[in-house]
Coordinates of C-alpha atoms in Angstrom, one line a residue:
X6 CA -5.0 8.3 31.1
X7 CA -8.2 10.2 32.3
X8 CA -8.1 12.5 35.2
X9 CA -4.7 14.1 34.7
X10 CA -3.4 17.3 33.5
X11 CA -2.2 16.4 30.1
X12 CA -1.9 19.3 27.6
X13 CA -1.7 19.5 23.9
X14 CA -3.2 17.2 21.2
X15 CA -4.2 13.6 21.8
X16 CA -1.9 11.0 20.1
X17 CA -3.5 9.3 16.9
X18 CA -2.4 5.8 18.0
X19 CA -2.3 5.1 14.2
X20 CA -0.3 1.8 14.7
X21 CA -2.4 0.5 17.6
X22 CA -4.4 -1.9 15.4
X23 CA -5.7 -3.9 18.5
X24 CA -6.5 -0.9 20.7
X25 CA -10.2 -1.2 21.9
X26 CA -10.5 1.6 24.7
X27 CA -9.2 5.1 24.8
X28 CA -9.9 7.3 27.9
X29 CA -8.3 10.7 27.9
X30 CA -11.2 12.5 29.8
X31 CA -10.8 15.1 32.3
X32 CA -7.4 16.5 31.0
X33 CA -6.4 19.7 29.3
X34 CA -6.1 18.4 25.7
X35 CA -6.9 20.8 22.9
X36 CA -7.0 21.3 19.1
X37 CA -8.4 19.0 16.6
X38 CA -9.5 15.3 17.5
X39 CA -7.5 13.3 15.0
X40 CA -9.7 11.7 12.4
X41 CA -7.3 8.6 12.4
X42 CA -8.8 7.6 15.9
X43 CA -12.1 6.7 14.1
X44 CA -10.3 4.5 11.7
X45 CA -8.7 2.2 14.3
X46 CA -10.2 -1.2 13.3
X47 CA -10.6 -2.5 16.9
X48 CA -11.6 0.8 18.7
X49 CA -14.9 0.3 20.6
X50 CA -14.7 3.1 23.3
X51 CA -13.4 6.7 22.9
X52 CA -13.8 9.1 25.9
X53 CA -12.5 12.5 25.4
X54 CA -14.9 14.4 27.7
X55 CA -13.9 17.4 29.8
X56 CA -11.1 18.7 27.7
X57 CA -10.6 21.8 25.5
X58 CA -11.1 20.3 22.1
X59 CA -12.3 22.7 19.4
X60 CA -12.4 20.7 16.3
X61 CA -13.6 17.4 15.1
X62 CA -13.4 15.8 11.7
X63 CA -15.8 13.3 10.0
X64 CA -16.7 10.3 12.3
X65 CA -16.5 7.0 10.4
X66 CA -16.0 3.9 12.3
X67 CA -17.2 0.2 11.8
X68 CA -16.2 -0.8 15.5
X69 CA -17.0 2.3 17.7
X70 CA -19.7 1.5 20.3
X71 CA -19.1 4.4 22.8
X72 CA -18.2 7.9 22.2
X73 CA -17.9 10.7 24.8
X74 CA -17.3 14.4 23.7
X75 CA -18.9 16.3 26.3
X76 CA -17.7 19.4 28.2
X77 CA -15.5 20.6 25.4
X78 CA -15.2 23.7 23.0
X79 CA -16.6 21.9 19.8
X80 CA -18.6 24.4 18.1
X81 CA -19.2 23.6 14.4
X82 CA -22.3 21.6 13.1
X83 CA -22.3 18.0 14.0
X84 CA -21.1 16.0 11.0
X85 CA -23.9 13.8 9.4
X86 CA -21.4 11.1 9.2
X87 CA -22.2 10.3 12.8
X88 CA -25.5 8.7 11.7
X89 CA -23.5 6.2 9.8
X90 CA -21.9 4.5 12.9
X91 CA -24.8 2.3 13.3
X92 CA -23.1 0.3 16.2
X93 CA -23.0 3.1 18.6
X94 CA -24.5 2.4 21.9
X95 CA -23.7 5.6 23.8
X96 CA -23.2 9.1 22.3
X97 CA -22.6 12.0 24.7
X98 CA -22.1 15.4 23.0
X99 CA -23.4 17.5 25.7
X100 CA -22.1 20.8 27.0
X101 CA -20.3 22.0 23.8
X102 CA -21.1 24.8 21.5
X103 CA -22.4 22.6 18.7
X104 CA -24.7 24.4 16.2
X105 CA -26.8 23.7 13.2
X106 CA -29.4 21.1 12.8
X107 CA -29.7 17.6 14.5
X108 CA -32.6 15.5 12.9
X109 CA -33.6 13.0 15.4
X110 CA -35.2 11.0 12.6
X111 CA -31.7 10.0 11.4
X112 CA -31.2 7.9 14.5
X113 CA -34.0 5.5 13.5
X114 CA -31.3 3.2 11.9
X115 CA -29.0 3.3 15.0
X116 CA -30.9 0.5 16.6
X117 CA -28.3 -0.1 19.4
X118 CA -28.2 3.4 20.6
X119 CA -29.2 3.4 24.3
X120 CA -27.4 6.5 25.8
X121 CA -27.8 9.8 24.0
X122 CA -27.0 13.4 25.4
X123 CA -27.2 16.5 23.2
X124 CA -27.9 18.8 26.2
X125 CA -26.5 22.3 26.4
X126 CA -25.5 22.9 23.0
X127 CA -26.8 25.6 20.3
X128 CA -28.4 22.9 18.3
X129 CA -31.7 22.9 16.5
X130 CA -33.1 19.6 17.2
X131 CA -35.8 18.6 14.6
X132 CA -38.1 15.7 14.8
X133 CA -40.6 15.1 11.8
X134 CA -43.5 12.8 12.7
X135 CA -44.5 12.4 9.2
X136 CA -41.2 10.7 8.2
X137 CA -40.8 8.3 11.0
X138 CA -40.9 4.6 11.7
X139 CA -41.1 3.5 15.3
X140 CA -40.2 -0.1 14.4
X141 CA -36.6 1.0 13.4
X142 CA -36.0 3.6 16.2
X143 CA -33.7 2.8 19.0
X144 CA -35.0 2.3 22.5
X145 CA -33.3 4.7 24.8
X146 CA -32.3 4.3 28.4
X147 CA -30.9 7.7 29.0
X148 CA -32.0 10.8 26.9
X149 CA -30.6 14.1 27.6
X150 CA -32.2 16.9 25.5
X151 CA -31.7 19.9 28.1
X152 CA -31.3 23.5 27.0
X153 CA -31.9 23.0 23.3
X154 CA -34.9 25.5 22.8
X155 CA -37.4 22.6 22.3
X156 CA -41.0 23.7 22.1
X157 CA -42.7 20.4 22.2
X158 CA -41.9 16.9 23.3
X159 CA -40.3 15.0 20.6
X160 CA -42.5 12.6 18.8
X161 CA -40.0 9.9 19.2
X162 CA -40.9 9.6 23.0
X163 CA -44.3 8.2 22.4
X164 CA -43.1 4.7 21.8
X165 CA -40.1 4.5 24.1
X166 CA -40.5 1.8 26.8
X167 CA -37.0 1.5 28.4
X168 CA -36.2 5.0 29.5
X169 CA -34.8 5.3 32.9
X170 CA -33.5 9.0 32.6
X171 CA -35.3 11.8 30.8
X172 CA -33.9 15.4 30.9
X173 CA -35.9 18.1 28.9
X174 CA -35.1 20.9 31.3
X175 CA -34.4 24.5 30.4
X176 CA -36.3 24.4 27.1
X177 CA -39.5 26.4 25.8
X178 CA -41.9 23.5 26.3
X179 CA -45.6 24.8 26.9
X180 CA -49.0 23.4 27.2
X181 CA -49.6 20.1 29.1
X182 CA -47.2 17.4 30.2
X183 CA -48.6 14.5 28.2
X184 CA -50.4 11.5 29.7
X185 CA -48.2 9.0 27.7
X186 CA -45.4 9.8 29.9
X187 CA -46.9 7.2 32.2
X188 CA -45.8 4.6 29.7
X189 CA -42.2 4.9 30.9
X190 CA -42.6 2.2 33.6
X191 CA -38.9 2.1 34.3
X192 CA -38.3 5.7 34.6
X193 CA -36.1 6.7 37.6
X194 CA -35.2 10.4 36.9
X195 CA -37.4 13.0 35.2
X196 CA -36.3 16.6 34.9
X197 CA -38.8 19.0 33.2
X198 CA -37.8 22.1 35.2
X199 CA -37.4 25.5 33.5
X200 CA -40.1 25.2 30.8
X201 CA -43.6 26.7 30.7
X202 CA -46.2 23.8 30.8
X203 CA -49.3 24.7 32.9
X204 CA -50.8 21.4 33.7
X205 CA -50.4 17.7 33.6
X206 CA -52.8 15.7 31.3
X207 CA -53.2 13.1 34.1
X208 CA -51.9 11.8 37.3
X209 CA -48.5 10.1 37.5
X210 CA -49.9 6.9 38.2
X211 CA -47.5 4.3 36.5
X212 CA -44.1 5.9 37.3
X213 CA -43.7 3.5 40.1
X214 CA -39.8 3.4 39.9
X215 CA -39.3 7.2 40.0
X216 CA -36.6 8.3 42.3
X217 CA -35.9 12.0 41.1
X218 CA -38.7 14.3 39.9
X219 CA -37.9 18.1 39.1
X220 CA -40.9 20.1 38.0
X221 CA -39.5 23.6 39.4
X222 CA -39.8 26.8 37.5
X223 CA -42.7 26.1 35.3
X224 CA -46.3 27.5 35.2
X225 CA -48.1 24.4 36.9
X226 CA -51.2 25.3 38.7
X227 CA -54.0 23.6 40.7
X228 CA -53.4 20.7 42.9
X229 CA -49.9 19.2 43.8
X230 CA -49.3 16.0 41.8
X231 CA -48.7 13.2 43.9
X232 CA -46.4 10.4 42.3
X233 CA -47.4 6.9 42.9
X234 CA -43.8 5.9 43.7
X235 CA -42.4 4.5 46.9
X236 CA -38.8 4.9 45.6
X237 CA -38.8 8.7 45.2
X238 CA -36.1 10.5 47.2
X239 CA -36.0 14.0 45.3
X240 CA -39.0 16.2 44.7
X241 CA -38.9 19.7 43.6
X242 CA -42.3 21.6 42.9
X243 CA -40.8 25.1 43.5
X244 CA -41.5 28.3 41.5
X245 CA -44.7 27.2 40.1
X246 CA -48.3 28.4 40.5
X247 CA -49.8 25.6 42.6
X248 CA -52.7 27.2 44.6
X249 CA -54.2 24.3 46.6
X250 CA -53.7 23.2 50.0
X251 CA -50.9 20.5 50.9
X252 CA -52.8 17.2 50.8
X253 CA -53.0 15.3 54.2
X254 CA -52.0 12.2 52.2
X255 CA -48.4 13.8 51.6
X256 CA -47.1 11.4 54.1
X257 CA -47.6 8.6 51.4
X258 CA -45.6 10.6 49.0
X259 CA -42.9 11.2 51.5
X260 CA -42.0 7.8 52.6
X261 CA -38.6 7.9 51.1
X262 CA -38.1 11.6 50.1
X263 CA -35.0 13.2 51.6
X264 CA -35.5 16.5 49.6
X265 CA -38.9 18.4 49.1
X266 CA -39.3 21.8 47.8
X267 CA -42.7 23.5 47.6
X268 CA -41.2 27.1 47.7
X269 CA -42.6 30.1 45.7
X270 CA -46.1 28.9 44.9
X271 CA -49.5 30.0 45.9
X272 CA -50.3 27.2 48.5
X273 CA -53.0 27.8 51.1
X274 CA -54.0 26.3 54.5
X275 CA -51.7 24.7 57.0
X276 CA -48.6 22.4 56.7
X277 CA -49.9 18.9 57.6
X278 CA -48.3 17.4 60.6
X279 CA -47.9 14.2 58.6
X280 CA -44.8 15.8 57.0
X281 CA -43.1 15.1 60.4
X282 CA -43.8 11.4 60.0
X283 CA -41.4 11.2 57.0
X284 CA -38.4 9.1 58.1
X285 CA -35.8 10.2 55.6
X286 CA -36.7 13.9 54.8
X287 CA -33.6 16.0 55.6
X288 CA -34.3 19.4 53.8
X289 CA -37.3 21.8 53.9
X290 CA -37.1 25.1 52.3
X291 CA -38.2 28.6 53.3
X292 CA -37.9 31.7 51.4
X293 CA -38.3 35.5 51.9
X294 CA -41.9 35.2 50.7
X295 CA -42.7 32.5 53.3
X296 CA -45.2 33.9 55.9
X297 CA -44.0 33.8 59.6
X298 CA -46.6 31.3 60.6
X299 CA -45.6 28.9 57.9
X300 CA -42.0 29.4 58.4
X301 CA -42.6 28.3 62.1
X302 CA -44.4 25.2 60.9
X303 CA -41.5 24.4 58.5
X304 CA -39.0 24.7 61.2
X305 CA -40.9 22.6 63.7
X306 CA -41.6 20.0 61.0
X307 CA -38.0 19.5 59.8
X308 CA -35.8 16.9 61.5
X309 CA -32.6 17.5 59.4
X310 CA -32.0 21.2 58.5
X311 CA -34.0 24.1 57.0
X312 CA -32.8 25.5 53.6
X313 CA -33.3 29.2 53.5
X314 CA -33.6 30.5 49.8
X315 CA -32.2 34.0 50.2
X316 CA -34.1 35.2 47.2
X317 CA -37.3 34.3 45.4
X318 CA -35.8 34.7 42.0
X319 CA -33.6 32.6 39.9
X320 CA -30.3 31.3 40.9
X321 CA -27.1 33.3 40.4
X322 CA -24.7 35.9 41.8
X323 CA -26.2 39.0 43.6
X324 CA -24.4 42.2 44.6
X325 CA -25.5 41.9 48.2
X326 CA -27.7 39.7 50.4
X327 CA -31.4 40.2 50.6
X328 CA -32.1 42.4 53.8
X329 CA -34.7 40.0 54.9
X330 CA -32.3 37.0 55.5
X331 CA -31.1 38.3 58.8
X332 CA -34.6 38.7 60.3
X333 CA -35.6 35.2 58.9
X334 CA -32.5 33.6 60.4
X335 CA -33.3 35.4 63.8
X336 CA -36.9 34.1 63.7
X337 CA -35.8 30.5 62.9
X338 CA -33.4 30.5 65.7
X339 CA -36.1 31.9 68.0
X340 CA -38.5 28.9 67.2
X341 CA -35.6 26.4 67.6
X342 CA -32.3 27.5 68.6
X343 CA -30.6 24.1 67.9
X344 CA -32.0 23.9 64.3
X345 CA -29.2 23.9 61.5
X346 CA -30.0 26.3 58.7
X347 CA -28.6 26.5 55.3
X348 CA -28.7 29.8 53.4
X349 CA -28.4 29.7 49.5
X350 CA -29.6 31.1 46.1
X351 CA -27.6 34.5 45.6
X352 CA -24.7 34.1 48.0
X353 CA -21.5 33.9 45.9
X354 CA -18.7 35.4 48.0
X355 CA -17.4 34.7 51.6
X356 CA -18.4 38.3 52.6
X357 CA -21.9 37.4 51.7
X358 CA -21.9 34.4 54.2
X359 CA -20.6 36.8 56.7
X360 CA -23.2 39.3 56.1
X361 CA -26.0 36.8 56.3
X362 CA -24.8 35.3 59.5
X363 CA -24.5 38.7 61.1

Protein backbone atom coordinates (compact mmCIF):
# COMPACT_ATOMS: atom_id res chain seq x y z
CA UNK A 1 0.00 0.00 0.00
CA UNK A 2 3.02 2.26 -0.18
CA UNK A 3 3.22 5.18 -2.60
CA UNK A 4 -0.42 6.24 -2.50
CA UNK A 5 -2.37 9.12 -0.96
CA UNK A 6 -3.98 7.36 1.99
CA UNK A 7 -4.92 9.67 4.87
CA UNK A 8 -5.90 9.23 8.50
CA UNK A 9 -4.44 6.60 10.82
CA UNK A 10 -2.95 3.27 9.86
CA UNK A 11 -5.06 0.17 10.62
CA UNK A 12 -4.05 -1.88 13.66
CA UNK A 13 -4.35 -5.29 11.93
CA UNK A 14 -5.05 -6.71 15.39
CA UNK A 15 -6.42 -10.00 14.03
CA UNK A 16 -3.73 -10.50 11.38
CA UNK A 17 -1.76 -13.06 13.37
CA UNK A 18 0.14 -14.31 10.30
CA UNK A 19 0.97 -10.92 8.79
CA UNK A 20 4.73 -10.64 8.17
CA UNK A 21 5.17 -7.44 6.13
CA UNK A 22 3.48 -4.01 6.27
CA UNK A 23 4.48 -1.21 3.91
CA UNK A 24 2.47 2.01 4.24
CA UNK A 25 5.35 4.30 3.30
CA UNK A 26 4.95 7.41 1.13
CA UNK A 27 1.36 8.21 2.02
CA UNK A 28 -0.27 10.96 4.11
CA UNK A 29 -1.04 8.91 7.21
CA UNK A 30 -0.94 10.75 10.53
CA UNK A 31 -1.58 10.58 14.25
CA UNK A 32 -0.33 7.83 16.53
CA UNK A 33 1.39 4.67 15.31
CA UNK A 34 -0.72 1.93 16.93
CA UNK A 35 1.21 -0.02 19.55
CA UNK A 36 -0.70 -3.15 18.62
CA UNK A 37 1.35 -3.33 15.42
CA UNK A 38 4.39 -4.24 17.48
CA UNK A 39 2.46 -7.05 19.14
CA UNK A 40 1.65 -8.89 15.92
CA UNK A 41 3.35 -12.25 16.51
CA UNK A 42 4.61 -12.81 12.94
CA UNK A 43 5.42 -9.25 11.85
CA UNK A 44 9.00 -8.95 10.58
CA UNK A 45 8.95 -5.72 8.54
CA UNK A 46 7.13 -2.45 9.24
CA UNK A 47 7.70 0.46 6.85
CA UNK A 48 5.87 3.71 7.68
CA UNK A 49 8.38 6.21 6.27
CA UNK A 50 7.41 9.41 4.47
CA UNK A 51 4.13 10.06 6.24
CA UNK A 52 2.93 12.54 8.86
CA UNK A 53 2.93 10.43 12.02
CA UNK A 54 3.49 12.46 15.18
CA UNK A 55 3.40 9.89 18.00
CA UNK A 56 4.73 6.43 18.68
CA UNK A 57 4.17 4.26 21.72
CA UNK A 58 6.58 1.80 23.31
CA UNK A 59 8.14 -0.56 20.81
CA UNK A 60 8.06 -4.16 21.98
CA UNK A 61 8.35 -7.03 19.54
CA UNK A 62 9.91 -10.47 19.47
CA UNK A 63 9.62 -10.91 15.70
CA UNK A 64 10.40 -7.48 14.17
CA UNK A 65 13.52 -7.35 11.98
CA UNK A 66 13.04 -4.19 9.89
CA UNK A 67 11.58 -0.87 11.09
CA UNK A 68 11.39 2.23 8.86
CA UNK A 69 9.98 5.43 10.39
CA UNK A 70 11.99 8.09 8.52
CA UNK A 71 10.53 11.37 7.22
CA UNK A 72 7.70 11.79 9.69
CA UNK A 73 6.88 14.32 12.43
CA UNK A 74 7.86 12.14 15.38
CA UNK A 75 9.26 14.42 18.04
CA UNK A 76 9.34 12.80 21.47
CA UNK A 77 12.40 11.09 22.96
CA UNK A 78 12.99 7.66 21.49
CA UNK A 79 11.61 4.99 23.79
CA UNK A 80 14.36 2.94 25.43
CA UNK A 81 12.23 -0.13 24.68
CA UNK A 82 13.69 -0.02 21.16
CA UNK A 83 16.87 -1.54 22.58
CA UNK A 84 14.93 -4.61 23.69
CA UNK A 85 14.03 -5.55 20.10
CA UNK A 86 17.19 -7.58 19.77
CA UNK A 87 16.28 -9.19 16.46
CA UNK A 88 16.28 -5.90 14.53
CA UNK A 89 18.41 -5.88 11.37
CA UNK A 90 17.50 -2.41 10.06
CA UNK A 91 16.33 0.69 11.94
CA UNK A 92 15.65 3.95 10.12
CA UNK A 93 14.56 6.88 12.31
CA UNK A 94 16.06 9.64 10.15
CA UNK A 95 14.47 12.98 9.29
CA UNK A 96 12.14 13.34 12.25
CA UNK A 97 12.13 15.63 15.27
CA UNK A 98 13.23 13.06 17.83
CA UNK A 99 14.91 14.63 20.86
CA UNK A 100 16.53 13.48 24.06
CA UNK A 101 19.40 11.03 24.39
CA UNK A 102 20.32 8.06 22.23
CA UNK A 103 23.07 6.06 23.97
CA UNK A 104 24.95 4.11 21.31
CA UNK A 105 26.29 1.75 23.98
CA UNK A 106 22.80 0.32 24.38
CA UNK A 107 23.11 -1.13 20.88
CA UNK A 108 25.80 -3.58 21.87
CA UNK A 109 23.32 -6.41 22.49
CA UNK A 110 21.48 -5.86 19.19
CA UNK A 111 24.00 -8.00 17.38
CA UNK A 112 21.96 -8.45 14.17
CA UNK A 113 21.59 -4.71 13.53
CA UNK A 114 23.14 -3.96 10.13
CA UNK A 115 21.38 -0.75 9.00
CA UNK A 116 21.07 2.24 11.36
CA UNK A 117 20.11 5.79 10.37
CA UNK A 118 19.48 8.44 13.03
CA UNK A 119 20.32 11.41 10.78
CA UNK A 120 18.55 14.77 10.84
CA UNK A 121 17.01 14.69 14.29
CA UNK A 122 17.51 16.71 17.48
CA UNK A 123 19.03 13.78 19.33
CA UNK A 124 21.97 13.86 21.68
CA UNK A 125 23.95 10.80 20.57
CA UNK A 126 26.17 9.63 23.40
CA UNK A 127 28.97 7.07 23.23
CA UNK A 128 30.84 6.06 26.38
CA UNK A 129 34.13 4.34 25.56
CA UNK A 130 34.65 3.26 29.19
CA UNK A 131 31.49 1.15 29.34
CA UNK A 132 31.75 -0.62 26.06
CA UNK A 133 32.41 -4.11 24.69
CA UNK A 134 33.46 -4.47 21.04
CA UNK A 135 32.76 -8.21 21.09
CA UNK A 136 29.02 -7.71 21.64
CA UNK A 137 28.58 -4.75 19.35
CA UNK A 138 26.82 -5.12 15.95
CA UNK A 139 28.81 -4.86 12.73
CA UNK A 140 27.09 -2.21 10.65
CA UNK A 141 26.93 -2.08 6.90
CA UNK A 142 25.07 1.26 6.77
CA UNK A 143 25.50 3.92 9.47
CA UNK A 144 23.88 7.35 9.14
CA UNK A 145 24.67 9.88 11.87
CA UNK A 146 24.32 13.13 9.92
CA UNK A 147 23.22 16.43 11.47
CA UNK A 148 23.33 15.29 15.10
CA UNK A 149 25.83 17.83 16.51
CA UNK A 150 28.52 15.20 16.97
CA UNK A 151 31.88 16.65 18.04
CA UNK A 152 33.97 13.51 17.67
CA UNK A 153 33.87 10.26 15.76
CA UNK A 154 32.00 7.72 17.91
CA UNK A 155 34.22 5.15 19.56
CA UNK A 156 32.11 2.33 18.11
CA UNK A 157 33.62 2.97 14.67
CA UNK A 158 37.09 1.76 15.58
CA UNK A 159 36.24 -1.92 15.34
CA UNK A 160 33.76 -1.87 12.48
CA UNK A 161 34.75 -4.10 9.58
CA UNK A 162 31.71 -4.36 7.28
CA UNK A 163 30.76 -0.71 6.70
CA UNK A 164 29.90 0.19 3.12
CA UNK A 165 28.08 3.47 3.87
CA UNK A 166 29.15 6.04 6.49
CA UNK A 167 27.51 9.48 6.77
CA UNK A 168 28.71 11.87 9.49
CA UNK A 169 27.97 15.05 7.51
CA UNK A 170 26.68 18.33 8.97
CA UNK A 171 28.08 17.82 12.46
CA UNK A 172 30.70 19.67 14.54
CA UNK A 173 33.55 17.18 14.17
CA UNK A 174 36.96 18.88 14.32
CA UNK A 175 40.64 17.95 14.54
CA UNK A 176 41.85 15.23 12.17
CA UNK A 177 40.10 12.55 10.15
CA UNK A 178 41.51 9.45 11.90
CA UNK A 179 43.79 7.00 10.16
CA UNK A 180 41.75 4.03 11.40
CA UNK A 181 39.15 4.93 8.79
CA UNK A 182 41.35 2.91 6.42
CA UNK A 183 40.15 -0.25 8.18
CA UNK A 184 36.84 0.03 6.36
CA UNK A 185 37.97 -2.04 3.39
CA UNK A 186 34.43 -2.49 2.05
CA UNK A 187 33.52 1.21 2.30
CA UNK A 188 31.77 2.51 -0.83
CA UNK A 189 30.20 5.79 0.34
CA UNK A 190 31.84 8.24 2.76
CA UNK A 191 30.29 11.62 3.57
CA UNK A 192 32.12 13.83 6.09
CA UNK A 193 31.03 17.14 4.56
CA UNK A 194 30.06 20.24 6.54
CA UNK A 195 32.24 19.64 9.59
CA UNK A 196 35.49 21.26 10.76
CA UNK A 197 38.38 18.78 10.45
CA UNK A 198 41.62 20.40 9.36
CA UNK A 199 43.61 17.41 8.13
CA UNK A 200 43.76 13.69 7.54
CA UNK A 201 45.97 11.65 9.85
CA UNK A 202 47.18 9.61 6.88
CA UNK A 203 46.51 8.83 3.20
CA UNK A 204 43.35 7.06 2.11
CA UNK A 205 45.31 3.97 1.10
CA UNK A 206 43.03 1.04 1.88
CA UNK A 207 39.67 2.43 0.71
CA UNK A 208 39.97 0.62 -2.60
CA UNK A 209 36.21 0.07 -3.03
CA UNK A 210 35.25 3.73 -2.46
CA UNK A 211 32.78 5.10 -5.02
CA UNK A 212 31.48 8.28 -3.31
CA UNK A 213 33.66 10.67 -1.30
CA UNK A 214 32.30 13.99 -0.03
CA UNK A 215 34.69 16.17 2.03
CA UNK A 216 33.26 19.55 1.03
CA UNK A 217 32.79 22.47 3.42
CA UNK A 218 35.47 21.55 5.93
CA UNK A 219 38.74 23.22 6.92
CA UNK A 220 41.10 20.78 5.24
CA UNK A 221 44.38 22.26 4.03
CA UNK A 222 47.63 21.23 2.42
CA UNK A 223 47.74 18.76 -0.45
CA UNK A 224 44.70 17.26 -2.12
CA UNK A 225 44.26 13.71 -0.82
CA UNK A 226 44.25 11.08 -3.55
CA UNK A 227 42.10 8.03 -2.74
CA UNK A 228 43.57 4.73 -3.88
CA UNK A 229 40.34 3.57 -5.49
CA UNK A 230 39.66 2.74 -9.11
CA UNK A 231 35.92 2.57 -8.48
CA UNK A 232 35.35 6.17 -7.33
CA UNK A 233 32.78 8.11 -9.38
CA UNK A 234 31.95 11.13 -7.16
CA UNK A 235 34.57 13.34 -5.53
CA UNK A 236 33.85 16.66 -3.82
CA UNK A 237 36.69 18.62 -2.13
CA UNK A 238 35.08 22.05 -2.55
CA UNK A 239 34.98 24.78 0.12
CA UNK A 240 38.12 23.80 1.99
CA UNK A 241 41.54 25.40 2.39
CA UNK A 242 43.62 23.18 0.14
CA UNK A 243 46.55 25.33 -0.98
CA UNK A 244 48.73 23.03 -3.09
CA UNK A 245 48.93 22.58 -6.82
CA UNK A 246 46.73 20.00 -8.48
CA UNK A 247 48.91 16.87 -8.71
CA UNK A 248 49.82 15.73 -12.21
CA UNK A 249 48.90 12.21 -11.11
CA UNK A 250 45.26 13.30 -10.86
CA UNK A 251 44.62 11.22 -13.99
CA UNK A 252 45.06 8.08 -11.87
CA UNK A 253 42.44 9.39 -9.44
CA UNK A 254 39.96 10.26 -12.19
CA UNK A 255 39.83 7.06 -14.16
CA UNK A 256 36.20 6.41 -13.30
CA UNK A 257 35.15 9.79 -11.85
CA UNK A 258 32.18 11.55 -13.46
CA UNK A 259 31.86 14.34 -10.86
CA UNK A 260 34.78 16.35 -9.48
CA UNK A 261 34.63 19.60 -7.53
CA UNK A 262 37.68 21.51 -6.29
CA UNK A 263 35.83 24.84 -6.11
CA UNK A 264 36.48 27.50 -3.46
CA UNK A 265 39.91 26.42 -2.27
CA UNK A 266 43.29 28.13 -2.47
CA UNK A 267 44.77 25.91 -5.17
CA UNK A 268 47.70 27.22 -7.19
CA UNK A 269 49.50 26.56 -10.44
CA UNK A 270 47.89 25.22 -13.59
CA UNK A 271 45.11 22.74 -14.24
CA UNK A 272 46.90 19.60 -15.51
CA UNK A 273 46.06 18.52 -19.02
CA UNK A 274 45.75 14.97 -17.67
CA UNK A 275 42.24 15.89 -16.50
CA UNK A 276 41.22 15.74 -20.15
CA UNK A 277 42.18 12.07 -20.25
CA UNK A 278 39.45 11.06 -17.85
CA UNK A 279 37.03 8.95 -19.86
CA UNK A 280 33.95 9.46 -17.71
CA UNK A 281 34.28 12.95 -16.21
CA UNK A 282 31.09 14.87 -16.98
CA UNK A 283 31.09 17.83 -14.58
CA UNK A 284 33.75 20.44 -13.80
CA UNK A 285 32.84 23.45 -11.68
CA UNK A 286 33.63 27.14 -11.85
CA UNK A 287 32.58 29.84 -9.37
CA UNK A 288 32.64 33.65 -9.26
CA UNK A 289 36.00 33.33 -7.48
CA UNK A 290 37.56 31.37 -10.36
CA UNK A 291 40.15 33.41 -12.21
CA UNK A 292 39.65 34.01 -15.93
CA UNK A 293 42.66 31.91 -16.93
CA UNK A 294 41.65 29.01 -14.73
CA UNK A 295 38.06 29.22 -15.94
CA UNK A 296 39.30 28.95 -19.53
CA UNK A 297 41.36 25.90 -18.61
CA UNK A 298 38.30 24.28 -17.00
CA UNK A 299 36.13 24.95 -20.04
CA UNK A 300 38.72 23.49 -22.40
CA UNK A 301 39.30 20.47 -20.16
CA UNK A 302 35.65 19.51 -19.72
CA UNK A 303 33.99 17.13 -22.15
CA UNK A 304 30.49 17.03 -20.66
CA UNK A 305 29.30 20.35 -19.27
CA UNK A 306 30.58 23.07 -16.97
CA UNK A 307 28.75 23.65 -13.68
CA UNK A 308 28.84 27.34 -12.76
CA UNK A 309 28.18 27.90 -9.05
CA UNK A 310 26.57 31.34 -8.92
CA UNK A 311 27.77 32.03 -5.39
CA UNK A 312 30.76 31.05 -3.30
CA UNK A 313 28.66 30.80 -0.15
CA UNK A 314 26.44 27.97 1.08
CA UNK A 315 23.52 26.64 -0.93
CA UNK A 316 20.09 28.18 -0.54
CA UNK A 317 17.71 30.74 -1.96
CA UNK A 318 18.91 34.23 -2.83
CA UNK A 319 16.97 37.40 -3.49
CA UNK A 320 18.80 38.08 -6.74
CA UNK A 321 21.38 36.52 -9.02
CA UNK A 322 25.06 37.33 -8.51
CA UNK A 323 25.97 40.15 -10.92
CA UNK A 324 29.10 38.27 -12.02
CA UNK A 325 27.17 35.34 -13.47
CA UNK A 326 26.28 37.00 -16.78
CA UNK A 327 29.89 37.98 -17.38
CA UNK A 328 31.16 34.50 -16.56
CA UNK A 329 28.63 32.90 -18.89
CA UNK A 330 29.76 35.24 -21.66
CA UNK A 331 33.42 34.37 -21.07
CA UNK A 332 32.66 30.64 -21.14
CA UNK A 333 30.79 30.96 -24.41
CA UNK A 334 33.62 33.01 -25.91
CA UNK A 335 36.06 30.21 -25.13
CA UNK A 336 33.80 27.44 -26.46
CA UNK A 337 30.39 28.51 -27.84
CA UNK A 338 29.02 24.95 -27.98
CA UNK A 339 29.85 24.15 -24.37
CA UNK A 340 26.83 23.34 -22.19
CA UNK A 341 26.73 25.29 -18.92
CA UNK A 342 24.58 24.56 -15.85
CA UNK A 343 24.14 27.41 -13.37
CA UNK A 344 23.22 26.59 -9.78
CA UNK A 345 23.68 27.48 -6.08
CA UNK A 346 21.34 30.36 -5.20
CA UNK A 347 18.89 30.14 -8.12
CA UNK A 348 15.44 29.38 -6.75
CA UNK A 349 12.92 31.03 -9.09
CA UNK A 350 12.18 30.92 -12.85
CA UNK A 351 12.96 34.63 -13.08
CA UNK A 352 16.44 33.91 -11.65
CA UNK A 353 17.09 31.55 -14.56
CA UNK A 354 15.90 34.19 -17.02
CA UNK A 355 18.08 36.83 -15.37
CA UNK A 356 21.17 34.58 -15.44
CA UNK A 357 20.62 33.69 -19.08
CA UNK A 358 20.23 37.30 -20.09
